[in-house]
XYZ file of C-alpha atoms in Angstrom:
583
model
C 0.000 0.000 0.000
C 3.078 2.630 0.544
C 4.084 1.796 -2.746
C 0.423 2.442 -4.493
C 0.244 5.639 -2.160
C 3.697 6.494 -3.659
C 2.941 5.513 -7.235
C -0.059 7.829 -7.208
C 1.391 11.080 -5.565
C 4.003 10.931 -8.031
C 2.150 10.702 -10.747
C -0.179 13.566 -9.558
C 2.723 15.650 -9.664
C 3.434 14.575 -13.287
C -0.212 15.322 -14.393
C -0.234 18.763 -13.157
C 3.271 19.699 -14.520
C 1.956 17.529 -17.822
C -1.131 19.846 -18.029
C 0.578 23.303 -17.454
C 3.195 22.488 -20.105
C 0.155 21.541 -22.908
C -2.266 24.068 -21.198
C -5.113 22.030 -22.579
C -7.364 20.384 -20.106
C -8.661 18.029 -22.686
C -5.806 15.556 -21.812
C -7.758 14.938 -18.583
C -9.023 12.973 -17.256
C -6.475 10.437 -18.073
C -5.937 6.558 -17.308
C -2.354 5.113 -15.982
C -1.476 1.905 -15.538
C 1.597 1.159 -13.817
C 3.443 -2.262 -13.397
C 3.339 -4.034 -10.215
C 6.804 -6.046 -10.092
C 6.171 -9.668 -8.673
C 9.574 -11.351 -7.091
C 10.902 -14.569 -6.657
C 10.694 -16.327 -3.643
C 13.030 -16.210 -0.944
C 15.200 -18.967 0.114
C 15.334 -18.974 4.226
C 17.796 -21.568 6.421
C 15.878 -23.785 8.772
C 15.919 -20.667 11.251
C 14.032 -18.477 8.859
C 17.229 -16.527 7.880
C 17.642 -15.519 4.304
C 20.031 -16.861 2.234
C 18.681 -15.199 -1.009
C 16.146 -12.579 -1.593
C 14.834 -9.906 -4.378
C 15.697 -6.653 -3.663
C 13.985 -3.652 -4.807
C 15.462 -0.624 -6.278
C 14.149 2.237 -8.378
C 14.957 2.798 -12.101
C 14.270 6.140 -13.607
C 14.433 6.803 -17.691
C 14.117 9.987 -19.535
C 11.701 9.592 -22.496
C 13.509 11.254 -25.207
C 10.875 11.068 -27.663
C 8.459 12.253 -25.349
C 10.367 15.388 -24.674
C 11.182 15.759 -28.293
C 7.377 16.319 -28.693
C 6.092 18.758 -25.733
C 9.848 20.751 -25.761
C 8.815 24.395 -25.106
C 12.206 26.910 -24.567
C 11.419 27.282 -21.006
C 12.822 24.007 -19.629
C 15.726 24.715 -21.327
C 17.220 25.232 -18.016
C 15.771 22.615 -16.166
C 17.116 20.458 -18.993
C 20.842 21.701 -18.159
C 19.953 20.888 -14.289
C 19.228 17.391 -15.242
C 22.447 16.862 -16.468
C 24.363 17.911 -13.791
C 22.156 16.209 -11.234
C 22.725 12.892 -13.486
C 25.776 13.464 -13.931
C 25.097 12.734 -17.708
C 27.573 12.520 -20.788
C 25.208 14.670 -22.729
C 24.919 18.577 -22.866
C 21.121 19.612 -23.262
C 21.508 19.764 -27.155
C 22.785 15.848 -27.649
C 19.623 14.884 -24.958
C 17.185 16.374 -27.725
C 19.136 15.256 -30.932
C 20.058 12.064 -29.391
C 17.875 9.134 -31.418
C 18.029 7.168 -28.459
C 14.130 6.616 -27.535
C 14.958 6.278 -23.321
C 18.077 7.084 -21.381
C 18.548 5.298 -18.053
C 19.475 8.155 -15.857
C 19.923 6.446 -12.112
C 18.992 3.806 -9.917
C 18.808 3.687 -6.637
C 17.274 1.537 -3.397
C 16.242 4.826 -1.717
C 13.026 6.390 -4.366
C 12.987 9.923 -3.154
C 16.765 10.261 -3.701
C 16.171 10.011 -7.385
C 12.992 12.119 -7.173
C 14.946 14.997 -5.768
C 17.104 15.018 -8.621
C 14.213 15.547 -11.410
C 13.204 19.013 -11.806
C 9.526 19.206 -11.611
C 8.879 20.277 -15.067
C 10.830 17.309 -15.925
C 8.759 14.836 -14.109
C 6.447 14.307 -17.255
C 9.308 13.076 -19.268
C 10.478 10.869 -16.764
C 9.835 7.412 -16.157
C 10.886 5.633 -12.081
C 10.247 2.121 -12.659
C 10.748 -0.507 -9.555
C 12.743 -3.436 -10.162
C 14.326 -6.312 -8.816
C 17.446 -7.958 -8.549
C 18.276 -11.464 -6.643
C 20.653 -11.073 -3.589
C 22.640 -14.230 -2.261
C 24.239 -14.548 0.415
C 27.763 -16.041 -0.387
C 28.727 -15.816 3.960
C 29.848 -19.502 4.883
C 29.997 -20.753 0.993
C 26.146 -20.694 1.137
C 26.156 -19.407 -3.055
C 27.290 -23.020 -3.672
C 24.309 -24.263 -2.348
C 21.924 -21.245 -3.585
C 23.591 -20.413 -7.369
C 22.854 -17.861 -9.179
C 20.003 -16.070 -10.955
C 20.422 -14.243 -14.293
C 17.902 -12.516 -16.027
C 15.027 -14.276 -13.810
C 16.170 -17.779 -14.361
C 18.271 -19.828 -11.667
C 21.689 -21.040 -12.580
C 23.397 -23.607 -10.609
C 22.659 -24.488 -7.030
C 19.171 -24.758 -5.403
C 18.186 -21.617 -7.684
C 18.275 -23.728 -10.670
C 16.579 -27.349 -9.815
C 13.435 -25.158 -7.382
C 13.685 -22.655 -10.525
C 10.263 -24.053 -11.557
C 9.212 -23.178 -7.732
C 10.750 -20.097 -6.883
C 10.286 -17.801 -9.948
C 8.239 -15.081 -10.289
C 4.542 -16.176 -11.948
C 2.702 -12.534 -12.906
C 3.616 -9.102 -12.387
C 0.640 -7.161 -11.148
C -0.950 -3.787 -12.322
C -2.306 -0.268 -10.732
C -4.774 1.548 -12.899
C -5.169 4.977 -11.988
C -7.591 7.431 -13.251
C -6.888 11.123 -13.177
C -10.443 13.612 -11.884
C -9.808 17.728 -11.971
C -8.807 20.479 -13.998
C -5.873 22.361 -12.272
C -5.813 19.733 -9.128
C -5.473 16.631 -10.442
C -6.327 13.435 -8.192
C -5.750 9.555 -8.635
C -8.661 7.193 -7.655
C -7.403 3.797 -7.842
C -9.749 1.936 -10.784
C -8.047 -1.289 -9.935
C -5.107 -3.372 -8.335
C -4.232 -6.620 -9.630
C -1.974 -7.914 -7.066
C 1.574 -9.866 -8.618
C 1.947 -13.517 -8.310
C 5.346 -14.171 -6.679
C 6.762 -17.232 -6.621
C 6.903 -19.575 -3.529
C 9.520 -19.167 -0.485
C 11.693 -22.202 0.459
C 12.813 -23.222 3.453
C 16.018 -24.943 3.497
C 17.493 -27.525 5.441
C 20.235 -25.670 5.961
C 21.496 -24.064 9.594
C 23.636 -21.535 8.958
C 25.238 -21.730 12.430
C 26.614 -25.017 11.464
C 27.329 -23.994 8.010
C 29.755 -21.312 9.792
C 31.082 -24.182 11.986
C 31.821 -26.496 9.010
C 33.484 -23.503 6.834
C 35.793 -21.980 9.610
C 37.181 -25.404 10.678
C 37.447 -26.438 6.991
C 39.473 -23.743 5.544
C 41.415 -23.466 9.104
C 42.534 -27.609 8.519
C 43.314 -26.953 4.494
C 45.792 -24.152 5.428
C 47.188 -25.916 8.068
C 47.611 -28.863 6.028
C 48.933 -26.802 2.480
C 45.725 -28.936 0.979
C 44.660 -28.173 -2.741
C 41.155 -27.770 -0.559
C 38.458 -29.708 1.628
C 34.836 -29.743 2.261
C 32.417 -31.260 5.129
C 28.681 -32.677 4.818
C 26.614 -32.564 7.717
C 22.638 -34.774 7.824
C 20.501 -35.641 10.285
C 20.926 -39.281 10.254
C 16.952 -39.995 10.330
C 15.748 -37.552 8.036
C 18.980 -36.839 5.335
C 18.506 -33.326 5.835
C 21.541 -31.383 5.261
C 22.542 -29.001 7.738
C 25.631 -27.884 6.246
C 27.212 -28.389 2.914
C 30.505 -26.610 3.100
C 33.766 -26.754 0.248
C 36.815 -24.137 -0.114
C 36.632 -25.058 -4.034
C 34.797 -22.114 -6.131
C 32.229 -24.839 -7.056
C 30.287 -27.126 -5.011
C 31.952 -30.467 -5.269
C 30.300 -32.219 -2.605
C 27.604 -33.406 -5.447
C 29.310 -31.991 -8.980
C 33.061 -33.907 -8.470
C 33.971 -37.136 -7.048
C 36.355 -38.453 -5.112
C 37.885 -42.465 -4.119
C 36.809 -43.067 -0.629
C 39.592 -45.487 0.295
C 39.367 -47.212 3.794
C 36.199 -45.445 3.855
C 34.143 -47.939 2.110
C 34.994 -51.024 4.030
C 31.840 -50.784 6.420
C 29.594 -50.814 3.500
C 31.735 -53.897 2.261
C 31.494 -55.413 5.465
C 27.237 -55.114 5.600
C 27.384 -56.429 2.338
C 29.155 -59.604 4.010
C 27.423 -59.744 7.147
C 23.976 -59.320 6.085
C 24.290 -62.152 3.169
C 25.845 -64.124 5.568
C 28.947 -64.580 4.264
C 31.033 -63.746 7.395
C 30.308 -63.419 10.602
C 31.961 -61.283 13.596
C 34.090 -63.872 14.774
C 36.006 -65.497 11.741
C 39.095 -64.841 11.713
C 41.938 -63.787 9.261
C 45.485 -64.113 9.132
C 47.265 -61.038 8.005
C 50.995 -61.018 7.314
C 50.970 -57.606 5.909
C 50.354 -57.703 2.086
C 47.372 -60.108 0.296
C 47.896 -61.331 -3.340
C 44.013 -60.722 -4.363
C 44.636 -62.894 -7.510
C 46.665 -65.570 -7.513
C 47.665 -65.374 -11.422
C 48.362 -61.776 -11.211
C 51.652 -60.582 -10.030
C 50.329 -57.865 -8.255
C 50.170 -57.318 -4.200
C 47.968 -54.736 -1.564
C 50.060 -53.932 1.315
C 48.904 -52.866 4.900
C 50.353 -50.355 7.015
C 51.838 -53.208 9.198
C 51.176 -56.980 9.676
C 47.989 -57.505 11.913
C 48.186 -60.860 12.790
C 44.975 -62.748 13.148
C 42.001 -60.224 13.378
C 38.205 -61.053 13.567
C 35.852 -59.319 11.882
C 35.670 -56.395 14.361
C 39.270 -55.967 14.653
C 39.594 -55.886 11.156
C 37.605 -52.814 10.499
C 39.008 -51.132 13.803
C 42.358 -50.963 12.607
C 41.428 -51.065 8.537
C 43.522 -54.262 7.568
C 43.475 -54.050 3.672
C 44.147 -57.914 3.677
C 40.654 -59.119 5.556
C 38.780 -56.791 3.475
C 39.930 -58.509 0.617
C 39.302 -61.505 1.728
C 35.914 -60.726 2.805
C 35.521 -59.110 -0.720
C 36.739 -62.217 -2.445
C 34.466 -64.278 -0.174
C 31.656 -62.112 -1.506
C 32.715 -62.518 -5.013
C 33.187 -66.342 -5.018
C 29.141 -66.755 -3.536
C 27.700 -63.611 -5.207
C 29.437 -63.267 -8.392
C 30.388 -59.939 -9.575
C 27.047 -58.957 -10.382
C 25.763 -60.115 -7.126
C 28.552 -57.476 -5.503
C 28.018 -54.636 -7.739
C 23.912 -54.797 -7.484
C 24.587 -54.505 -3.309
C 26.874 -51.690 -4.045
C 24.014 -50.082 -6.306
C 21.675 -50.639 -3.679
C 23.431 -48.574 -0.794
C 23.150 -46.259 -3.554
C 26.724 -45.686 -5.136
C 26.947 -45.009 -8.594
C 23.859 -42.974 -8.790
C 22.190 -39.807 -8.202
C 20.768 -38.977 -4.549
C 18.281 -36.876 -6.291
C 19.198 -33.501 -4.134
C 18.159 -30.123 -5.052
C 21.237 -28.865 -6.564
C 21.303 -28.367 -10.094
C 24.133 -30.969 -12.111
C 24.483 -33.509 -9.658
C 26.253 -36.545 -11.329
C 26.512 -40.123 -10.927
C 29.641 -40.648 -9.902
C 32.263 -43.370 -11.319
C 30.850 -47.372 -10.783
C 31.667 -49.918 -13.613
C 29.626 -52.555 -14.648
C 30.810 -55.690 -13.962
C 32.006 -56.307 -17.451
C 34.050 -53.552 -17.341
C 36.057 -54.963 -14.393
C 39.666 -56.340 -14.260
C 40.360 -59.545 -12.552
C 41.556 -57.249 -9.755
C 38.802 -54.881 -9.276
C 36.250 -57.056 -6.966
C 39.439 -56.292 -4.481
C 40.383 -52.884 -5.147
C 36.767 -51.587 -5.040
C 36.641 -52.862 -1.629
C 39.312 -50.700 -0.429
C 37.859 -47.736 -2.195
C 39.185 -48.070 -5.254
C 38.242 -48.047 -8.798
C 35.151 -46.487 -7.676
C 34.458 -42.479 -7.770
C 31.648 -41.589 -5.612
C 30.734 -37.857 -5.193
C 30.699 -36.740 -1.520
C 27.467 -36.555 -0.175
C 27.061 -39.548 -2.214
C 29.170 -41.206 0.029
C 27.977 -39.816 3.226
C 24.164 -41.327 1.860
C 25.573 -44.686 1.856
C 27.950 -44.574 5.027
C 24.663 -43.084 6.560
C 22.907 -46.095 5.999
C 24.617 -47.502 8.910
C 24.211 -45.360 11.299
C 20.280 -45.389 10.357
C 19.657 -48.628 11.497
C 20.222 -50.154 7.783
C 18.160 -47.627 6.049
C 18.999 -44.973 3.188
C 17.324 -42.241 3.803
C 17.689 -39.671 0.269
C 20.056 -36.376 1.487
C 17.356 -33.534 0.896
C 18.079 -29.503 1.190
C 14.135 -28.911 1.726
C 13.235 -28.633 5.910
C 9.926 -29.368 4.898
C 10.028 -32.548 2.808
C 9.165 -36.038 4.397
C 12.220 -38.000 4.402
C 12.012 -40.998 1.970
C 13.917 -44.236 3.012
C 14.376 -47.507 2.146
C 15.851 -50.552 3.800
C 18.891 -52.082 2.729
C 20.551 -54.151 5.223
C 18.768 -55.105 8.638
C 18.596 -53.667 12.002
C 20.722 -56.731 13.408
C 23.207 -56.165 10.542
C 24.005 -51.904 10.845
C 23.921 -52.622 14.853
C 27.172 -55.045 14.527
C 28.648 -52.633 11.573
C 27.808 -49.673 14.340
C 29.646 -51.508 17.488
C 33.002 -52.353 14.714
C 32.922 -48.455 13.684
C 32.738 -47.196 17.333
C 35.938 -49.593 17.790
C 37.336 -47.788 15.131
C 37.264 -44.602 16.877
C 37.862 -46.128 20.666
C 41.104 -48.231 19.628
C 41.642 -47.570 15.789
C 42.439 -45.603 13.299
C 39.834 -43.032 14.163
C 41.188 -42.249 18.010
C 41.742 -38.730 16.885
C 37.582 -38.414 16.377
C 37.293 -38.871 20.042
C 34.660 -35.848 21.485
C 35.228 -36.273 25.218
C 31.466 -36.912 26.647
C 29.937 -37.955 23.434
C 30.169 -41.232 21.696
C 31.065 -41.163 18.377
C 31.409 -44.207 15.755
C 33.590 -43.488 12.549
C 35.766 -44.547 9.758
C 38.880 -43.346 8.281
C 39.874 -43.034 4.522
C 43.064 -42.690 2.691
C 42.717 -43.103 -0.558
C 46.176 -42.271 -2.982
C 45.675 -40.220 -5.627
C 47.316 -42.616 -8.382
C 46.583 -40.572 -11.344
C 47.914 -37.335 -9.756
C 51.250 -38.635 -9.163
C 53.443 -39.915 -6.112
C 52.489 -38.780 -2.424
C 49.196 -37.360 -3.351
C 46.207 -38.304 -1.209
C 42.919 -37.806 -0.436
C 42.257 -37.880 3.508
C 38.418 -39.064 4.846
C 36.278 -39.623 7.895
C 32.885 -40.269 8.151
C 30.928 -40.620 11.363
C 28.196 -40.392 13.333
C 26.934 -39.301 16.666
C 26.100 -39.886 19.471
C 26.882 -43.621 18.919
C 23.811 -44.919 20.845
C 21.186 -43.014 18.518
C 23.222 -40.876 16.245
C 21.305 -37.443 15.392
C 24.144 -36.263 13.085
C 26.373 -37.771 10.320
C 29.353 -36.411 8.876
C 31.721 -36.600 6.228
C 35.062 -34.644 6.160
C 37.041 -34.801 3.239
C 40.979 -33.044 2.440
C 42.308 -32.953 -0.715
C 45.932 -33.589 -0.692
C 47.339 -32.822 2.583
C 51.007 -32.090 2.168
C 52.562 -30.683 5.268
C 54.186 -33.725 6.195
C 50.680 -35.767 7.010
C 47.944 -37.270 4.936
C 46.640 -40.027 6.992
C 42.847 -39.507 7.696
C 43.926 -40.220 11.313
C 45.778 -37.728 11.579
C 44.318 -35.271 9.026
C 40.666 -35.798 8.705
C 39.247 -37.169 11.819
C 40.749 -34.336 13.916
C 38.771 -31.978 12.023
C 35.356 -33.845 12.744
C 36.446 -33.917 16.372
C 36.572 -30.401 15.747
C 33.138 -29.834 14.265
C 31.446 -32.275 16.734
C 32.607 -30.165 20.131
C 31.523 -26.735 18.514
C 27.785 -28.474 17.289
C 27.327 -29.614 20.631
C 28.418 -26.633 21.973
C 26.009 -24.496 19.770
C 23.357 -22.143 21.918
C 20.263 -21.946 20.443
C 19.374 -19.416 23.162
C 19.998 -17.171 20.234
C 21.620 -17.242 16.805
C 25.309 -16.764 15.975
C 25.172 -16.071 12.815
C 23.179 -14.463 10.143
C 23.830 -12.991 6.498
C 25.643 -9.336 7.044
C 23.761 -6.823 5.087
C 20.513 -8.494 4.975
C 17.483 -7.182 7.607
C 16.732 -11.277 9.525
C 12.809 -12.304 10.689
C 13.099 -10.837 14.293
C 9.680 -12.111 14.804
C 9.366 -13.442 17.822
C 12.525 -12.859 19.814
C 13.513 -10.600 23.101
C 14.121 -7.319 22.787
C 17.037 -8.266 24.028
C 18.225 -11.053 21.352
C 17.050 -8.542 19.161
C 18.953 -5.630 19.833
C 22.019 -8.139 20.063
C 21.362 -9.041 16.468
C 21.270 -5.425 15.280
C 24.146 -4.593 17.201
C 26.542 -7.322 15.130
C 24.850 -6.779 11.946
C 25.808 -3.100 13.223
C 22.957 -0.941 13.057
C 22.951 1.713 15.253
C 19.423 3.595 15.141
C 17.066 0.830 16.862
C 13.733 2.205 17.930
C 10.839 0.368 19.667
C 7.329 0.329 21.126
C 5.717 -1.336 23.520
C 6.840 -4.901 25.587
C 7.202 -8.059 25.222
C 8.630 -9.682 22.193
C 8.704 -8.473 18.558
C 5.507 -8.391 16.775
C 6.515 -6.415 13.793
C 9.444 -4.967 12.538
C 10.499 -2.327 9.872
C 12.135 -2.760 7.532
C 10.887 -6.105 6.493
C 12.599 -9.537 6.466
C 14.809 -9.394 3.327
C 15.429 -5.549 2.811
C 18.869 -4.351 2.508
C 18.060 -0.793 3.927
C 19.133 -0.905 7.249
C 19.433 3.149 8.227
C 16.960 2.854 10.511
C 15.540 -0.410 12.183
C 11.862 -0.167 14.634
C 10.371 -2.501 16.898
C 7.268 -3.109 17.560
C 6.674 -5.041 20.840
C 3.518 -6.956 22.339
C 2.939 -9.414 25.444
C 2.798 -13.051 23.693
């Protein structure tokens, strides 16, 4: 309604100016009918925070042709005021010779700063439309989730695949009809209200988003990495709280990576749950394993294990029982039988998340294998799996043997199916906490929280000598895990790449500062961006403000916030007021 009230005073002012320049009353009354812009939907975290928004701003054109056609000598001068106010790279002359039909003269967020510019006999001639333009928040690598938006259409990101969802449907329309003689006044004939596309909530929590980024880029510095990323879902639901990389594109769903180690407690359900071991056999490892016997080739292990079981196996990540296991597999399944189970925890394909250019990830057929591969693919090679890929199928696990589908929607009803049973993911669970109490994962200890985890180190064989890729996945709390999370370096090179010592300090890391998170009020917001106070304190609210650093706060009344100006979403943050009320 400001806007309409706005829209009609202006043009009042143009019909009177418009009627004193022609002197003829005959051009009243008059109709107008001015464009209503609709906007895209906003795209909020799960605490209603905006992570992208259309922002309004004002565009004002001079209509040469218009001018051309009504020029009388006397605005002559008002013509060479124009152009300084516009600072324009015309004299007076070009504007009227120029065969240009409109000139854009300005824009600007703030409407009256551009109408204080025009001189009124210019208003007629002069045209302040409102547009938008999309504003994403980049803080925290959120624009590789969001992507972009160019003229109106999403590219990349959530923009793109909820494009459908989020756009704009109808711009609407004021028609104004003009009563008088000398005083002209608007009465508003109709108002077709704009269709504007739908909000979405995200899954996303951008206080853990900020946890996942700081710790990321803080462990790829100190490890001179090429760069790193961390996934973080709810194990029940697959929503993504935080999707975090330090590349310039989101390669947590548009690259791949070999998981290494990783993958051995997916092998392992694979074996348990078709019965083809069982916790207690036992395996003899002297170190190295020949997978196949006519090829002259040989998998080493950081150090001869002895005789494991099953459990011990996985705790300390003996490359020699997991090839055994996987050539136990093999010899009862075949190697369709294998790769089908491997399909089924979901590798190899699309998770279906809303990010525009997910791929499939690297996972042969069968008849595309060596003799060797049945082996290799159970230590995580030979098999390129995208990251949150990955954390789908590790998740299964920890989700009592379902897969749940990764979603970035809050709203959406998780969709799951079961893969392996409850019996089976409860034994996998109690060998991945040993990982973490007495393995390879000790560094992923949280002291008074149980988590369950497994390392990765997967060489980079293509890259060249020394060049690694350092995992851990995990889950916590152990006894009903609420979050699981992948983190994921990209050749470490100061002097470390084992996931041990590389990756699962940084989920450590991550785990202490979730837990630690107070959602007595939020840490972190978009800069630059007016949040939803709705519904806080006075007090949370003026904290806000203060670190988003506004300094004129007014407000009425007590309680908690009721209303709020400016709006959610508005970039105009001058002047903030509060409107309080008793809940």
């Amino acid at each position: 309604m400001k806007l309409i009230f706005y829209v009609a005073a202006i043009f009042s002012a143009v019909m009177v100016v418009s009627f004193l320049l022609k002197g003829n009353a005959a051009y009243s009354p008059k109709h107008w009918m001015i464009t209503l812009p609709a906007t895209r939907g906003k795209l909020l975290d799960v605490n209603d925070r905006l992570c992208a928004v259309d922002e309004a701003f004002y565009v004002a054109y001079l209509d040469v042709n218009y001018l051309k056609q009504r020029y009388i000598d006397s605005i002559d001068a008002q013509l060479s005021l124009l152009v300084k106010n516009f600072n324009l790279p015309y004299s007076p002359a070009e504007l009227l010779s120029s065969k240009t039909r409109f000139i854009r003269l300005d824009e600007s967020r703030d409407r009256e700063a551009i109408v204080n510019k025009i001189p009124t006999s210019l208003l007629p001639f002069i045209s302040i439309e409102i547009q938008t333009r999309r504003r994403q928040i980049s803080d925290y690598g959120l624009d590789k989730i969001v992507g972009r938006v160019i003229d109106g259409h999403g590219t990349g990101g959530v923009e793109e695949k909820l494009d459908k969802i989020l756009k704009k449907r109808k711009d609407g329309k004021l028609l104004l009809k003009y009563h008088g003689f000398v005083s002209l006044s608007p009465n508003i004939e109709q108002i077709i209200e704009p269709e504007d596309g739908s909000d979405v909530k995200l899954s996303i929590d951008i206080d853990i988003q900020k946890i996942c980024y700081e710790e990321i880029q803080k462990a790829v510095l100190e490890n001179n990495a090429i760069a790193g990323g961390v996934v973080v879902m709810e194990t029940n639901t697959g929503k993504i709280r935080a999707m975090v990389t330090t590349r310039d594109w989101n390669d947590a769903v548009l690259g791949y990576f070999e998981p290494g180690s990783a993958i051995k407690p997916v092998i392992y359900s694979i074996a348990i749950e078709n019965n083809i071991v069982g916790p207690d056999d036992i395996f003899e490892c002297n170190g190295s394993v020949k997978p196949v016997e006519d090829l002259d080739i040989v998998v080493k292990d950081l150090e001869a294990h002895g005789q494991v079981d099953v459990q011990k196996a996985l705790a300390v990540s003996c490359n020699t029982a997991t090839i055994l296991i996987a050539k136990k597999i093999k010899e009862k399944m075949g190697e369709y039988g294998y790769y089908s189970w491997l399909r089924r925890f979901g590798l190899g394909e699309k998770t279906g998340v809303e990010i525009a250019g997910e791929i499939d990830g690297v996972l042969r057929k069968p008849e595309q294998w060596s003799k060797i591969d049945f082996a290799m693919i159970s230590i995580g090679h030979g098999v390129g799996t995208p990251p949150l890929q990955f954390l789908a199928a590790f998740n299964v696990i920890a989700n009592r043997g379902e897969y749940v589908y990764p979603t970035l929607l809050e709203e959406k009803i998780p969709e799951t199916r079961r893969i392996v049973s409850e019996k089976t993911s409860s034994l996998v669970c109690q060998m991945l906490r040993k990982v973490v109490e007495e393995g390879t994962g000790i560094k992923a200890q949280v002291p008074g929280v149980n988590v369950a985890g497994k390392t990765g180190t997967a060489q980079k064989i293509a890259a060249g000598e020394g060049k690694y890729f350092s995992i851990f996945a995990g889950f916590y709390p152990y006894e009903n895990p609420k979050y699981t999370i992948l983190v994921y370096i990209d050749e470490p090179s100061n002097e470390r790449y084992l996931a041990s010592e590389v990756a699962a300090p940084v989920f450590a890391s991550i785990v202490r500062k979730i837990i630690d998170l107070s959602r007595e009020r939020w840490i972190s917001f978009p800069k630059g961006i007016m949040p939803n106070l709705k519904g806080l304190s006075l007090r949370d609210a003026l904290i806000i403000m203060n670190e988003l650093g506004v300094k004129n706060v007014r407000f009425n009344g007590t309680g908690l916030v009721a209303d709020q100006y400016p709006e959610a979403g508005s970039s105009d943050l001058r002047e903030v007021v509060l409107i309080l009320e008793e809940p």
